[in-house]
Amino acid sequence: MEAANPYRAPKAAVGDLDEQEYQPVRTFSASGRIGRARYIAYSIGWTVLVGAIAGGVAAVLGGTGLAPVAFIAMFAAYAALFVIQILLTIQRSHDFNTSGWLCLLIFIPLVNLLFWFIPGTPDSNRYGAPPPPNTMGTIVIALILPVVFVVGIAAAIAIPAYQHYVERARAVQHN
């Protein structure tokens, strides 16, 4: 019998641990899952990208006198954006193990925020493996929208109040 050596290498089968499998994120597919932060980030990213490209195309075409073509281009771009948003929302529904038909809730104001706050299932569900972990870029882009929203509301309140204050101050100075 061998004496127990406290300095020997461990005998655990460390290499045999199953690593968590993740499914790839596919923007142009109704199958699969997408997490909350990535859903918000992709929604913002696609909206900004399509808006910038469509605005640039409309400006160029409108400046050349092709306003009807510019209108058609803008309509096509925003129709594509609408389809992308539906596909992302279907994947988001799948993340919390619900049918993709739940995406119809995006047409109800404020109820569509449901997709932002319901957490996804942490493990595999009937729609597949969990989405990959969020990158730092995804988290930063997802946090931009709430910050812009709060700053926008504050500006909408503060700017008119400041203008009213300036008008009152000028009126008092002239008296």
PDB file of C-alpha atoms in Angstrom, residues 49-156:
ATOM      1  CA  LEU A  49     -27.710  52.077 -39.237  1.00  0.00           C
ATOM      2  CA  VAL A  50     -30.836  51.895 -41.399  1.00  0.00           C
ATOM      3  CA  GLY A  51     -31.827  55.450 -40.456  1.00  0.00           C
ATOM      4  CA  ALA A  52     -28.408  56.835 -41.388  1.00  0.00           C
ATOM      5  CA  ILE A  53     -28.223  54.974 -44.687  1.00  0.00           C
ATOM      6  CA  ALA A  54     -31.825  55.739 -45.632  1.00  0.00           C
ATOM      7  CA  GLY A  55     -31.391  59.391 -44.647  1.00  0.00           C
ATOM      8  CA  GLY A  56     -28.217  59.674 -46.732  1.00  0.00           C
ATOM      9  CA  VAL A  57     -29.833  58.030 -49.749  1.00  0.00           C
ATOM     10  CA  ALA A  58     -32.924  60.229 -49.396  1.00  0.00           C
ATOM     11  CA  ALA A  59     -30.780  63.354 -49.130  1.00  0.00           C
ATOM     12  CA  VAL A  60     -28.803  62.473 -52.249  1.00  0.00           C
ATOM     13  CA  LEU A  61     -31.864  61.459 -54.258  1.00  0.00           C
ATOM     14  CA  GLY A  62     -33.969  64.371 -52.982  1.00  0.00           C
ATOM     15  CA  GLY A  63     -31.205  66.823 -53.880  1.00  0.00           C
ATOM     16  CA  THR A  64     -31.153  65.555 -57.456  1.00  0.00           C
ATOM     17  CA  GLY A  65     -34.888  65.989 -57.919  1.00  0.00           C
ATOM     18  CA  LEU A  66     -35.778  62.331 -57.490  1.00  0.00           C
ATOM     19  CA  ALA A  67     -38.003  62.816 -54.453  1.00  0.00           C
ATOM     20  CA  PRO A  68     -40.434  59.970 -55.361  1.00  0.00           C
ATOM     21  CA  VAL A  69     -37.517  57.539 -55.626  1.00  0.00           C
ATOM     22  CA  ALA A  70     -36.185  58.826 -52.300  1.00  0.00           C
ATOM     23  CA  PHE A  71     -39.595  58.179 -50.718  1.00  0.00           C
ATOM     24  CA  ILE A  72     -39.656  54.632 -52.082  1.00  0.00           C
ATOM     25  CA  ALA A  73     -36.098  54.029 -50.822  1.00  0.00           C
ATOM     26  CA  MET A  74     -37.028  55.312 -47.345  1.00  0.00           C
ATOM     27  CA  PHE A  75     -40.150  53.134 -47.289  1.00  0.00           C
ATOM     28  CA  ALA A  76     -38.165  50.041 -48.328  1.00  0.00           C
ATOM     29  CA  ALA A  77     -35.485  50.713 -45.705  1.00  0.00           C
ATOM     30  CA  TYR A  78     -37.977  51.099 -42.886  1.00  0.00           C
ATOM     31  CA  ALA A  79     -39.957  48.055 -44.057  1.00  0.00           C
ATOM     32  CA  ALA A  80     -36.712  46.048 -43.834  1.00  0.00           C
ATOM     33  CA  LEU A  81     -36.083  47.496 -40.369  1.00  0.00           C
ATOM     34  CA  PHE A  82     -39.600  46.467 -39.325  1.00  0.00           C
ATOM     35  CA  VAL A  83     -38.966  42.878 -40.484  1.00  0.00           C
ATOM     36  CA  ILE A  84     -35.631  42.764 -38.633  1.00  0.00           C
ATOM     37  CA  GLN A  85     -37.323  44.004 -35.456  1.00  0.00           C
ATOM     38  CA  ILE A  86     -40.013  41.317 -35.740  1.00  0.00           C
ATOM     39  CA  LEU A  87     -37.339  38.622 -36.185  1.00  0.00           C
ATOM     40  CA  LEU A  88     -35.379  39.883 -33.169  1.00  0.00           C
ATOM     41  CA  THR A  89     -38.543  39.967 -31.064  1.00  0.00           C
ATOM     42  CA  ILE A  90     -39.414  36.391 -32.046  1.00  0.00           C
ATOM     43  CA  GLN A  91     -35.951  35.294 -30.906  1.00  0.00           C
ATOM     44  CA  ARG A  92     -36.390  37.271 -27.684  1.00  0.00           C
ATOM     45  CA  SER A  93     -39.693  35.442 -27.067  1.00  0.00           C
ATOM     46  CA  HIS A  94     -37.886  32.154 -27.587  1.00  0.00           C
ATOM     47  CA  ASP A  95     -35.318  33.165 -24.968  1.00  0.00           C
ATOM     48  CA  PHE A  96     -37.932  33.092 -22.224  1.00  0.00           C
ATOM     49  CA  ASN A  97     -39.395  29.841 -23.643  1.00  0.00           C
ATOM     50  CA  THR A  98     -42.488  31.361 -25.241  1.00  0.00           C
ATOM     51  CA  SER A  99     -43.936  31.153 -28.715  1.00  0.00           C
ATOM     52  CA  GLY A 100     -42.774  33.678 -31.301  1.00  0.00           C
ATOM     53  CA  TRP A 101     -46.364  34.816 -31.719  1.00  0.00           C
ATOM     54  CA  LEU A 102     -45.854  36.830 -28.550  1.00  0.00           C
ATOM     55  CA  CYS A 103     -43.953  39.300 -30.760  1.00  0.00           C
ATOM     56  CA  LEU A 104     -47.349  40.768 -31.722  1.00  0.00           C
ATOM     57  CA  LEU A 105     -47.217  42.582 -28.371  1.00  0.00           C
ATOM     58  CA  ILE A 106     -44.742  45.073 -29.863  1.00  0.00           C
ATOM     59  CA  PHE A 107     -47.744  46.796 -31.422  1.00  0.00           C
ATOM     60  CA  ILE A 108     -49.168  47.642 -27.979  1.00  0.00           C
ATOM     61  CA  PRO A 109     -47.467  50.706 -26.491  1.00  0.00           C
ATOM     62  CA  LEU A 110     -45.602  50.137 -23.216  1.00  0.00           C
ATOM     63  CA  VAL A 111     -46.507  46.430 -23.220  1.00  0.00           C
ATOM     64  CA  ASN A 112     -43.642  45.946 -25.663  1.00  0.00           C
ATOM     65  CA  LEU A 113     -41.243  46.786 -22.801  1.00  0.00           C
ATOM     66  CA  LEU A 114     -42.038  43.273 -21.606  1.00  0.00           C
ATOM     67  CA  PHE A 115     -39.251  42.046 -23.900  1.00  0.00           C
ATOM     68  CA  TRP A 116     -36.744  44.246 -22.049  1.00  0.00           C
ATOM     69  CA  PHE A 117     -37.528  43.084 -18.533  1.00  0.00           C
ATOM     70  CA  ILE A 118     -38.422  39.380 -18.617  1.00  0.00           C
ATOM     71  CA  PRO A 119     -35.255  37.353 -18.089  1.00  0.00           C
ATOM     72  CA  GLY A 120     -34.443  34.487 -20.406  1.00  0.00           C
ATOM     73  CA  THR A 121     -34.098  30.900 -19.297  1.00  0.00           C
ATOM     74  CA  PRO A 122     -30.497  30.329 -18.179  1.00  0.00           C
ATOM     75  CA  ASP A 123     -30.188  26.830 -19.643  1.00  0.00           C
ATOM     76  CA  SER A 124     -31.382  25.178 -22.818  1.00  0.00           C
ATOM     77  CA  ASN A 125     -35.089  25.335 -23.481  1.00  0.00           C
ATOM     78  CA  ARG A 126     -37.309  24.009 -26.276  1.00  0.00           C
ATOM     79  CA  TYR A 127     -35.866  26.639 -28.654  1.00  0.00           C
ATOM     80  CA  GLY A 128     -32.253  25.600 -28.202  1.00  0.00           C
ATOM     81  CA  ALA A 129     -29.130  26.377 -26.255  1.00  0.00           C
ATOM     82  CA  PRO A 130     -28.784  29.737 -24.502  1.00  0.00           C
ATOM     83  CA  PRO A 131     -27.407  32.721 -26.412  1.00  0.00           C
ATOM     84  CA  PRO A 132     -23.723  33.560 -25.944  1.00  0.00           C
ATOM     85  CA  PRO A 133     -22.703  35.857 -23.085  1.00  0.00           C
ATOM     86  CA  ASN A 134     -22.854  39.573 -23.806  1.00  0.00           C
ATOM     87  CA  THR A 135     -19.730  41.393 -24.849  1.00  0.00           C
ATOM     88  CA  MET A 136     -18.764  44.769 -23.393  1.00  0.00           C
ATOM     89  CA  GLY A 137     -19.826  46.473 -26.634  1.00  0.00           C
ATOM     90  CA  THR A 138     -23.289  44.927 -26.414  1.00  0.00           C
ATOM     91  CA  ILE A 139     -23.727  46.136 -22.841  1.00  0.00           C
ATOM     92  CA  VAL A 140     -22.530  49.660 -23.678  1.00  0.00           C
ATOM     93  CA  ILE A 141     -24.881  49.964 -26.661  1.00  0.00           C
ATOM     94  CA  ALA A 142     -27.780  48.557 -24.617  1.00  0.00           C
ATOM     95  CA  LEU A 143     -27.183  51.188 -21.921  1.00  0.00           C
ATOM     96  CA  ILE A 144     -27.127  54.049 -24.436  1.00  0.00           C
ATOM     97  CA  LEU A 145     -30.894  53.979 -24.998  1.00  0.00           C
ATOM     98  CA  PRO A 146     -31.969  54.452 -21.363  1.00  0.00           C
ATOM     99  CA  VAL A 147     -29.393  57.219 -20.916  1.00  0.00           C
ATOM    100  CA  VAL A 148     -30.549  59.022 -24.070  1.00  0.00           C
ATOM    101  CA  PHE A 149     -34.161  58.555 -22.960  1.00  0.00           C
ATOM    102  CA  VAL A 150     -33.550  60.115 -19.530  1.00  0.00           C
ATOM    103  CA  VAL A 151     -31.438  62.946 -20.962  1.00  0.00           C
ATOM    104  CA  GLY A 152     -34.110  63.612 -23.589  1.00  0.00           C
ATOM    105  CA  ILE A 153     -36.860  63.873 -20.994  1.00  0.00           C
ATOM    106  CA  ALA A 154     -34.709  66.121 -18.822  1.00  0.00           C
ATOM    107  CA  ALA A 155     -33.936  68.341 -21.823  1.00  0.00           C
ATOM    108  CA  ALA A 156     -37.610  68.474 -22.833  1.00  0.00           C
TER     109      ALA A 156
END
